[in-house]
XYZ file of C-alpha atoms in Angstrom:
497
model
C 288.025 222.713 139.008
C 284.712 223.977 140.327
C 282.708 227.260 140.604
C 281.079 226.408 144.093
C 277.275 226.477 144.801
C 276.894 229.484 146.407
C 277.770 233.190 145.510
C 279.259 235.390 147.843
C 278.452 239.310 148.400
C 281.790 241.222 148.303
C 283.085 242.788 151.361
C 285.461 242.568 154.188
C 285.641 239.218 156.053
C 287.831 238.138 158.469
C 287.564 234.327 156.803
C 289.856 233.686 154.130
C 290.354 230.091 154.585
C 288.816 229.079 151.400
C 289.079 231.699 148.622
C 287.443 231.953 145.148
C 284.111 231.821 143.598
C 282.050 234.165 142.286
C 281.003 237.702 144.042
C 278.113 240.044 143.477
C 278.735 243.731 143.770
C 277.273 245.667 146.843
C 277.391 249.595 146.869
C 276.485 249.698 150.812
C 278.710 252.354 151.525
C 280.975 251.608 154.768
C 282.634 255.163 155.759
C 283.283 258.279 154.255
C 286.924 259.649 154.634
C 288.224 263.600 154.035
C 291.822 263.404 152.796
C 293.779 264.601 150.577
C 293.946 262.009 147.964
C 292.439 258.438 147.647
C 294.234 256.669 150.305
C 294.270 252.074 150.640
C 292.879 251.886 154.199
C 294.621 249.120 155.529
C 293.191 246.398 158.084
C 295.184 243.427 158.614
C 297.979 241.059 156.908
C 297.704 237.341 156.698
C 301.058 234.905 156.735
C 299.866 231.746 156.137
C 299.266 230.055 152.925
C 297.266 226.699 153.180
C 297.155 225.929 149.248
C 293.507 226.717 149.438
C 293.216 230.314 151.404
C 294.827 232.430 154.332
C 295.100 231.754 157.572
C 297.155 232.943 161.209
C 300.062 231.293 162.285
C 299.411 232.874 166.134
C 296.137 234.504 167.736
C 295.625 237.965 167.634
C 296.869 239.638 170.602
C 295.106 242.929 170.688
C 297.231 245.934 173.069
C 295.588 249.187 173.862
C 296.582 252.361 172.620
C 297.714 254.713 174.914
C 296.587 258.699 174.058
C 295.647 257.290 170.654
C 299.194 256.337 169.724
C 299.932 253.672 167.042
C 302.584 251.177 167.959
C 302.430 249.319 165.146
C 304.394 250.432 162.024
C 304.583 248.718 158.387
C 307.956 250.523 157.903
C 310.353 252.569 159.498
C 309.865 256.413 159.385
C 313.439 256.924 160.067
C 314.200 255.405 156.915
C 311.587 256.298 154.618
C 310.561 260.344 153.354
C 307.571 260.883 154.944
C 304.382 263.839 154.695
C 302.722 264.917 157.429
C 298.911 264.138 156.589
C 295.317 264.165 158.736
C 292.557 262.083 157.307
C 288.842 261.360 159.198
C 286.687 258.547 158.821
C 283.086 258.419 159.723
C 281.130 255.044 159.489
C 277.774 254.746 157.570
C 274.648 254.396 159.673
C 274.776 251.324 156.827
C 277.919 249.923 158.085
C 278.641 246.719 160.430
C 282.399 247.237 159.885
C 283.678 246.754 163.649
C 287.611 247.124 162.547
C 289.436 250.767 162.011
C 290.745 251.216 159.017
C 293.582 253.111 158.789
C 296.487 254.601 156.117
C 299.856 253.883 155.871
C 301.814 255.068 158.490
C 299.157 255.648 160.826
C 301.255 257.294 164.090
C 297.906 258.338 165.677
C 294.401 257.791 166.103
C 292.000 260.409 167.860
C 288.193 260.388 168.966
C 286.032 263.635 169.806
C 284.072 260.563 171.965
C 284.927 258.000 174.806
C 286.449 255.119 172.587
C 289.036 252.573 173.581
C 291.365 251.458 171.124
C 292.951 248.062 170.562
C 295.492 246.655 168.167
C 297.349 243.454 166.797
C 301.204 244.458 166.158
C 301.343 241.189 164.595
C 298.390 241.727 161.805
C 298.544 245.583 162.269
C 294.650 245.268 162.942
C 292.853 247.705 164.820
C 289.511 247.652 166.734
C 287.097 250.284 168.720
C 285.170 249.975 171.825
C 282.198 252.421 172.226
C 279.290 252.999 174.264
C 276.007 251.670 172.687
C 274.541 255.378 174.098
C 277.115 257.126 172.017
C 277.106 254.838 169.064
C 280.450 255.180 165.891
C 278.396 258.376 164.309
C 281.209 260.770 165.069
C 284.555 260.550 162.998
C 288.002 259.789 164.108
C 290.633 261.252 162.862
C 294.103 259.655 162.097
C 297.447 261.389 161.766
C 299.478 259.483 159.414
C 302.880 260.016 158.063
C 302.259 259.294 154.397
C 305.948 257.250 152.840
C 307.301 258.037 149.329
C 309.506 255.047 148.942
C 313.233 255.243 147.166
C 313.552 253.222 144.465
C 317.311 253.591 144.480
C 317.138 252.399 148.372
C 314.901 250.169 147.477
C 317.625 248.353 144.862
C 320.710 248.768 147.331
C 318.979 246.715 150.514
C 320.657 243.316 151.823
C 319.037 240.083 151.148
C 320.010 238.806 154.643
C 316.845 239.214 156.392
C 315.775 238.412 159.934
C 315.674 235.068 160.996
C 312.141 235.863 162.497
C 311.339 237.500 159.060
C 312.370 234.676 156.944
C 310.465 231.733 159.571
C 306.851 233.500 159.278
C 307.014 235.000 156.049
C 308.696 232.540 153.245
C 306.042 228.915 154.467
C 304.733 227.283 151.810
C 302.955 224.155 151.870
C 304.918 221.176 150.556
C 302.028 220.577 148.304
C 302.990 223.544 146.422
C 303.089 222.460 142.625
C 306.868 222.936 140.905
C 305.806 225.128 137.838
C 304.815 227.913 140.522
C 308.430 228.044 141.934
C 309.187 227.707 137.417
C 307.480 230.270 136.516
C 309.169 232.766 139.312
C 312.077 231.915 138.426
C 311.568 232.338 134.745
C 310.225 236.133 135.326
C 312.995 237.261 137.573
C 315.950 235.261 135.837
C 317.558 238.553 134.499
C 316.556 240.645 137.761
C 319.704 241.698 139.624
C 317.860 243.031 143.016
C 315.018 242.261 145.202
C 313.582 245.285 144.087
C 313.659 244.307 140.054
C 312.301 240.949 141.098
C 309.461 242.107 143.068
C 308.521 244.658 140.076
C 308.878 241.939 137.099
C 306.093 239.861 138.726
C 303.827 242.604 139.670
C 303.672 243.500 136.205
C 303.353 239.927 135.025
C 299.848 239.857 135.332
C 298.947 242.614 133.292
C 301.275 241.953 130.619
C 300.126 238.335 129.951
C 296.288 238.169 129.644
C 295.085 237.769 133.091
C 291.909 239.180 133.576
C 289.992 240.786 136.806
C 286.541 239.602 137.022
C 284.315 238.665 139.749
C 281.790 236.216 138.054
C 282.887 232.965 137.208
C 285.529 232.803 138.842
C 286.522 228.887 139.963
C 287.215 227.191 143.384
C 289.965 225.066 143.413
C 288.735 221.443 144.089
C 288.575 219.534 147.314
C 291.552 217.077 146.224
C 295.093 218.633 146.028
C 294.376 221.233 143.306
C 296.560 224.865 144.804
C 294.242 227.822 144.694
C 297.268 229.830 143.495
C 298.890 227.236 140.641
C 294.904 226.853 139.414
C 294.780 230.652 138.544
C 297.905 230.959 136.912
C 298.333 228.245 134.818
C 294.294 226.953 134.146
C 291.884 230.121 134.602
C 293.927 233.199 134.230
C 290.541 235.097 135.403
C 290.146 236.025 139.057
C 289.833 239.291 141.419
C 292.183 240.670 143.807
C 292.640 237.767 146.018
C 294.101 235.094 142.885
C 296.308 238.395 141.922
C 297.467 239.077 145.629
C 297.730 235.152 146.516
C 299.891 234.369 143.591
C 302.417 237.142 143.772
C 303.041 236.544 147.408
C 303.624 233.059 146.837
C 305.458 233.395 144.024
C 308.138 235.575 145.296
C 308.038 233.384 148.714
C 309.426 230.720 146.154
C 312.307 233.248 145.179
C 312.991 233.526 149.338
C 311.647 237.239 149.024
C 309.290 237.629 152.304
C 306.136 238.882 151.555
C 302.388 238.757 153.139
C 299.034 238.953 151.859
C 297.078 242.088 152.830
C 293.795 242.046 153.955
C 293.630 245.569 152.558
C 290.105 246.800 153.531
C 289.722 248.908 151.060
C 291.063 250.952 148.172
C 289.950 255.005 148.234
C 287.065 255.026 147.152
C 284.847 257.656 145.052
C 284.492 261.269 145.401
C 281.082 262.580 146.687
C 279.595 264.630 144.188
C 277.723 266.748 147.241
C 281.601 268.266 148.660
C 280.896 270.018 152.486
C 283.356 272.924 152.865
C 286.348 271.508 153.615
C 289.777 273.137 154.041
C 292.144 273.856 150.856
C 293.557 270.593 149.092
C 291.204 267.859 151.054
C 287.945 265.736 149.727
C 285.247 263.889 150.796
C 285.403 260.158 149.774
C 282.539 257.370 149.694
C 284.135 254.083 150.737
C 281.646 250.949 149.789
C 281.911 246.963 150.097
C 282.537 247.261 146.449
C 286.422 248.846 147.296
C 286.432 245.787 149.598
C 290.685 245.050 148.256
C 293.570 242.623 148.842
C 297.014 243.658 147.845
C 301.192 242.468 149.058
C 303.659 243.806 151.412
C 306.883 242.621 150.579
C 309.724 243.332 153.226
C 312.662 244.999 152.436
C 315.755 244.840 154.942
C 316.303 248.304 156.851
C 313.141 249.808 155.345
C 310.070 247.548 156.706
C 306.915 246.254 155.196
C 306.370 247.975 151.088
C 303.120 247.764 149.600
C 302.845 246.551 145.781
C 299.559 245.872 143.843
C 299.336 243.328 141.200
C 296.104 243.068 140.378
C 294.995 244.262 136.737
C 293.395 247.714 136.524
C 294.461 248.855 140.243
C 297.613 251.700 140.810
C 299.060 251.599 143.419
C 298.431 254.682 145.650
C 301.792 254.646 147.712
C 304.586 256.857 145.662
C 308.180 255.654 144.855
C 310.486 257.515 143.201
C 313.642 257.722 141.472
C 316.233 260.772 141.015
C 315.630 261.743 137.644
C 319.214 262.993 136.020
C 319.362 263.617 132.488
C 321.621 266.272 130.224
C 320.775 269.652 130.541
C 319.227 271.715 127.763
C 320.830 273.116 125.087
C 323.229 275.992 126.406
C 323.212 277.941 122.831
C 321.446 281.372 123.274
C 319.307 281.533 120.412
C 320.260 285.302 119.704
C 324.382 284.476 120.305
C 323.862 281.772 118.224
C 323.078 284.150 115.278
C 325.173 286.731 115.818
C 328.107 284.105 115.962
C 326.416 282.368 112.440
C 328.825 284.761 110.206
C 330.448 283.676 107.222
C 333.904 282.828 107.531
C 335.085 284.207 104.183
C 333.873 287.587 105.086
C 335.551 287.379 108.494
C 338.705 286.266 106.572
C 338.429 289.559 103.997
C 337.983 291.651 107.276
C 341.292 290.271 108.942
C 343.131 290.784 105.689
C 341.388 294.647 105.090
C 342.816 295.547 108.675
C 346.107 293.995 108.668
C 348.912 296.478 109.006
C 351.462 294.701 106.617
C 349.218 294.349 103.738
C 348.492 298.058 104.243
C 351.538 298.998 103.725
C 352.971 296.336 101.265
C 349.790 298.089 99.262
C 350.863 301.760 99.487
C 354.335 300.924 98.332
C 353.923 299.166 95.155
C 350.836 301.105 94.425
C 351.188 304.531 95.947
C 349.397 306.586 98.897
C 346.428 307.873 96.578
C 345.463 304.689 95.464
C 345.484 302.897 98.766
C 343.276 305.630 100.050
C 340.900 305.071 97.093
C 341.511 301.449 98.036
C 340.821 301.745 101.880
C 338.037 303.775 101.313
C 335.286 301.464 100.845
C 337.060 298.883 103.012
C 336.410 300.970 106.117
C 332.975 301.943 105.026
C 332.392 298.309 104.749
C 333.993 297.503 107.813
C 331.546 300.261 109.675
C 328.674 299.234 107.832
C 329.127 295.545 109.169
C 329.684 296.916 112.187
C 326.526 299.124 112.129
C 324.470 295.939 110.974
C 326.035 293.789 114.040
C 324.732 296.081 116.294
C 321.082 296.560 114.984
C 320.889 292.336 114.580
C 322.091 292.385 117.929
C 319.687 294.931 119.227
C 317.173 293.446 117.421
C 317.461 290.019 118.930
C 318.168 291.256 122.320
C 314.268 293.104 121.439
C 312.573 289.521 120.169
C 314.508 287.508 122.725
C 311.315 285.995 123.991
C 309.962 285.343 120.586
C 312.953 284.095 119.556
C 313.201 281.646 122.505
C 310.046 280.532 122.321
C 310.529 279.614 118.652
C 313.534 277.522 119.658
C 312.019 275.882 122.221
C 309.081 274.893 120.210
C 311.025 273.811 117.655
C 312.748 271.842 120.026
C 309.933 270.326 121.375
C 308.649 269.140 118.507
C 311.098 267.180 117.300
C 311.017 265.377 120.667
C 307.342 264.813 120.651
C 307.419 263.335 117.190
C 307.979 260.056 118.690
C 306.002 260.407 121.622
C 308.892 258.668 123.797
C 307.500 258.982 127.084
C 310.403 259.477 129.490
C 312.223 261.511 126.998
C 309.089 263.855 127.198
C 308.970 263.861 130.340
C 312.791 264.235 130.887
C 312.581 267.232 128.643
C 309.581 268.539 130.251
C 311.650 268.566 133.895
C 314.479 270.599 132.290
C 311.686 273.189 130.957
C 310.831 273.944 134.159
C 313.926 274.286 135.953
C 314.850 276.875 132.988
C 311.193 278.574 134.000
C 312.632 278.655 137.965
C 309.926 275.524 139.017
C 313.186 273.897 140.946
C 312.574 270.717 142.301
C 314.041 270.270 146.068
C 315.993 267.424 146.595
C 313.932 264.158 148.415
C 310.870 265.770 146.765
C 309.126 262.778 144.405
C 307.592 263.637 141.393
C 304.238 263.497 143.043
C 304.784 266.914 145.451
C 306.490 268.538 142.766
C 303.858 268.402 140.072
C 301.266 269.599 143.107
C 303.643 272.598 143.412
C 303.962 273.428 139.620
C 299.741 272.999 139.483
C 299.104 274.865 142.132
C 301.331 277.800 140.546
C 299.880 277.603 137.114
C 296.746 277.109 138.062
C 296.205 273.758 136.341
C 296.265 269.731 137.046
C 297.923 268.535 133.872
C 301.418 268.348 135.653
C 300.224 265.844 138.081
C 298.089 264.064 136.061
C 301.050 263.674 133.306
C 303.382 262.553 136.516
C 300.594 259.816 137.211
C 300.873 258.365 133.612
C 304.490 258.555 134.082
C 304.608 256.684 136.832
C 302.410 254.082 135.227
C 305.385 253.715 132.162
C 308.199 253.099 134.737
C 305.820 250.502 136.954
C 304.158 248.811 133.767
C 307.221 248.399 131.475
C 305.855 250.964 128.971
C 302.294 250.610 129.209
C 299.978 253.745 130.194
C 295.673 253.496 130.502
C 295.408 256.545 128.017
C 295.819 256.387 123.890
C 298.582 258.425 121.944
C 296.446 261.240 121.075
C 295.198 262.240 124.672
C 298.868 261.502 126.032
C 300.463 263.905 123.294
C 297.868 266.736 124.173
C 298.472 266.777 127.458
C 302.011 267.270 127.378
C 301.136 270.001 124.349
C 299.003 271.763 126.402
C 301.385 271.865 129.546
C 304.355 272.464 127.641
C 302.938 275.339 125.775
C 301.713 276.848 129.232
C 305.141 276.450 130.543
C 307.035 278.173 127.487
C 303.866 280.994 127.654
């Protein structure tokens, strides 16, 4: 094991030959993008795996794009719910970046300037050719289709995948060390799908001590020591590229295809100095320090899927499950107590109006004493009658109040225990009672934006985020107790307001 003699600046490089060592950070920014939402700008994908590093199995073959349209596609629209989005990117005066970064499902790719535009549909990567008069100071602008991946498709795909699939995309050198192909197994041994599989070891890393750091971080030696087997079993500390490497490999040894992504970047910051810019959309500061690697695993019928297992990164791409759970309690609060009579009254009432007794009564006793009997029964009888109606009106008047005392109550017995999908569950049913309907094929993501944007608030989207985070991190969220039970306090209480 050795840490090499040199230290490298992070950044995008098109050699990965020879990964690890040590990085120093660089804030050089390299574009700025306005979009809607922190986006992974994709570059290129690498498919093979030397033991050491990442390398092509063919040459790039670079095609041009005709009126700006992309050819190349990670995954098929027809099969995946897609959002019409429009981001722009503008390089740095800074930046020596000569690729074009672009989103996930990229279908176009326009210029306000004369550019030519190349790409790989191998590697997906993407180069411009301009002028040196005009220079790369004026954006270009990408129309992407932006996926929300089903998790229930997701589970139901074949595992017979093409035999051009399966040739490029499951090599592994024969060097490969037997406790990598182990410890696959071992995570995935009660995983019925591809889809299970590919989620136990993405969250492997983060729920057994592996740590992201850029300093210190080893070089596996020249001998036969495997870049991928030295981080898992000897170092457990690395950045993106160990976290990327090893899942890729790992579920190559499970015959899942899957390629390493030579991401480019992650989203970026938000500029604190925002230009006027039209409703929903921000300005982001992309540096070499959001320089990112991350997997594609392939999923029959569907395409190319990004996951990220590297500790402290979320993925940005949305997946989503249809969320069925019981409806709400049906009781109206104010039926409920007008029904809540005693039963030994209602008896008494039955017998005081029942025509037999009445008149097994005025024979054995005579007609003045069953009037002097009857008497007070029917005053009784209108009384109760009298006080029905006025609890009745009188709930009908403090329905609200009433209802929002129920659902309180209701809510915090659920919240005692702070069970995050049964919050959440609960919180979904709230709003469908408020008329906040969810349309069918909408993921949680575009719903929460809808409910925000009516209430005025985030807290909805930001609570779907940590959501999310439970279902993809097998319970674990980046936010303590406290500041998890407020926010759904404050949201729910807005909601039932």
């Amino acid at each position: 094991m050795g840490f090499g003699n040199t230290v490298q600046k992070v950044g995008y490089g098109e050699n990965d030959s020879q990964l690890g060592g040590s990085f120093v950070q660089d804030d050089t920014a390299v574009f700025e993008a306005i979009s809607k939402e922190r986006l992974y700008w994709r570059i290129e994908s690498k498919d093979l795996y030397t033991g050491k590093g990442w390398e092509r199995s063919s040459s790039l073959d670079y095609n041009p794009l005709q009126s700006g349209a992309v050819q190349w596609q990670a995954f098929s629209p027809q099969a995946v719910d897609t959002t019409e989005e429009e981001a722009s990117v503008t390089y740095t005066k800074e930046s020596n970046l000569d690729k074009v970064p672009i989103p996930y499902g990229a279908a176009e790719v326009t210029t306000s300037y004369s550019a030519l535009l190349f790409q790989d549909l191998e590697s997906g990567m993407m180069e411009m050719e301009v002028s040196e008069q005009q220079g790369r100071s004026q954006p270009y602008t990408v129309q992407y289709e932006d996926p929300s991946f089903s998790i229930d498709q997701l589970k139901q795909v074949s595992d017979k995948d093409p035999s051009a699939i399966q040739n490029k995309y499951l090599q592994l050198p024969s060097s490969l060390p037997d406790r990598v192909r182990a410890l696959a197994q071992e995570i995935t041994t009660d995983k019925p799908t591809r889809y299970d599989k590919v989620k136990a070891i993405e969250r492997y890393f983060s729920q057994n001590g592996y740590t992201y750091q850029i300093e210190d971080v080893s070089i596996p030696e020249a001998g036969g020591e495997d870049y991928v087997d030295q981080f898992l079993f000897e170092t457990m500390v690395g950045y993106c590229d160990n976290f990327s490497s090893s899942m890729v490999v790992m579920l190559r040894t499970l015959d899942i295809p899957a390629r390493w992504v030579k991401g480019g970047f992650t989203g970026g910051e938000i500029k604190s100095n925002q230009p006027d810019l039209p409703n929903g959309y921000k300005l982001y500061e992309i540096t070499n320090n959001n320089a990112h690697s991350w997997v594609e695993v392939y999923f029959p019928n569907v395409g190319w899927v990004p996951f990220e297992p590297t500790s402290g990164f979320t993925n940005p791409t949305e997946f989503y499950q249809e969320t069925v759970a019981e409806d709400m309690d049906s009781i109206n609060p104010e039926e409920q107590r007008i029904e809540e009579t005693n039963p030994q009254q209602e008896q008494q009432e039955q017998q005081a109006t029942d025509p037999a007794d009445n008149e097994e009564d005025e024979s054995a006793l005579g007609s003045s004493r069953s009037s002097r009997i009857n008497m007070p029964i029917k005053v009784m009888i209108v009384i109760g009658v009298i006080l029905m109606v006025l609890l009745g009106g009188f709930s009908y008047w403090k329905r609200q109040e009433i209802r929002t005392w129920y659902l309180q109550k209701k809510w915090r017995k659920i919240s005692e225990q702070l069970d995050i999908e049964e919050c959440y569950h609960y919180l979904l049913k709230l709003l469908a009672k408020k008329g906040f309907n969810r349309n069918k094929g909408q993921t949680l993501r575009q719903y929460a934006k809808e409910v925000d944007e009516t209430i005025g608030k985030s807290d909805m989207y930001d609570l779907t985020l940590l959501y999310e985070q439970y279902l993809y991190r097998n319970g674990q969220v980046e936010v303590d107790s406290s500041t998890l039970r407020n926010l759904f306090q404050r949201i729910v209480h807005q909601i039932i307001a």
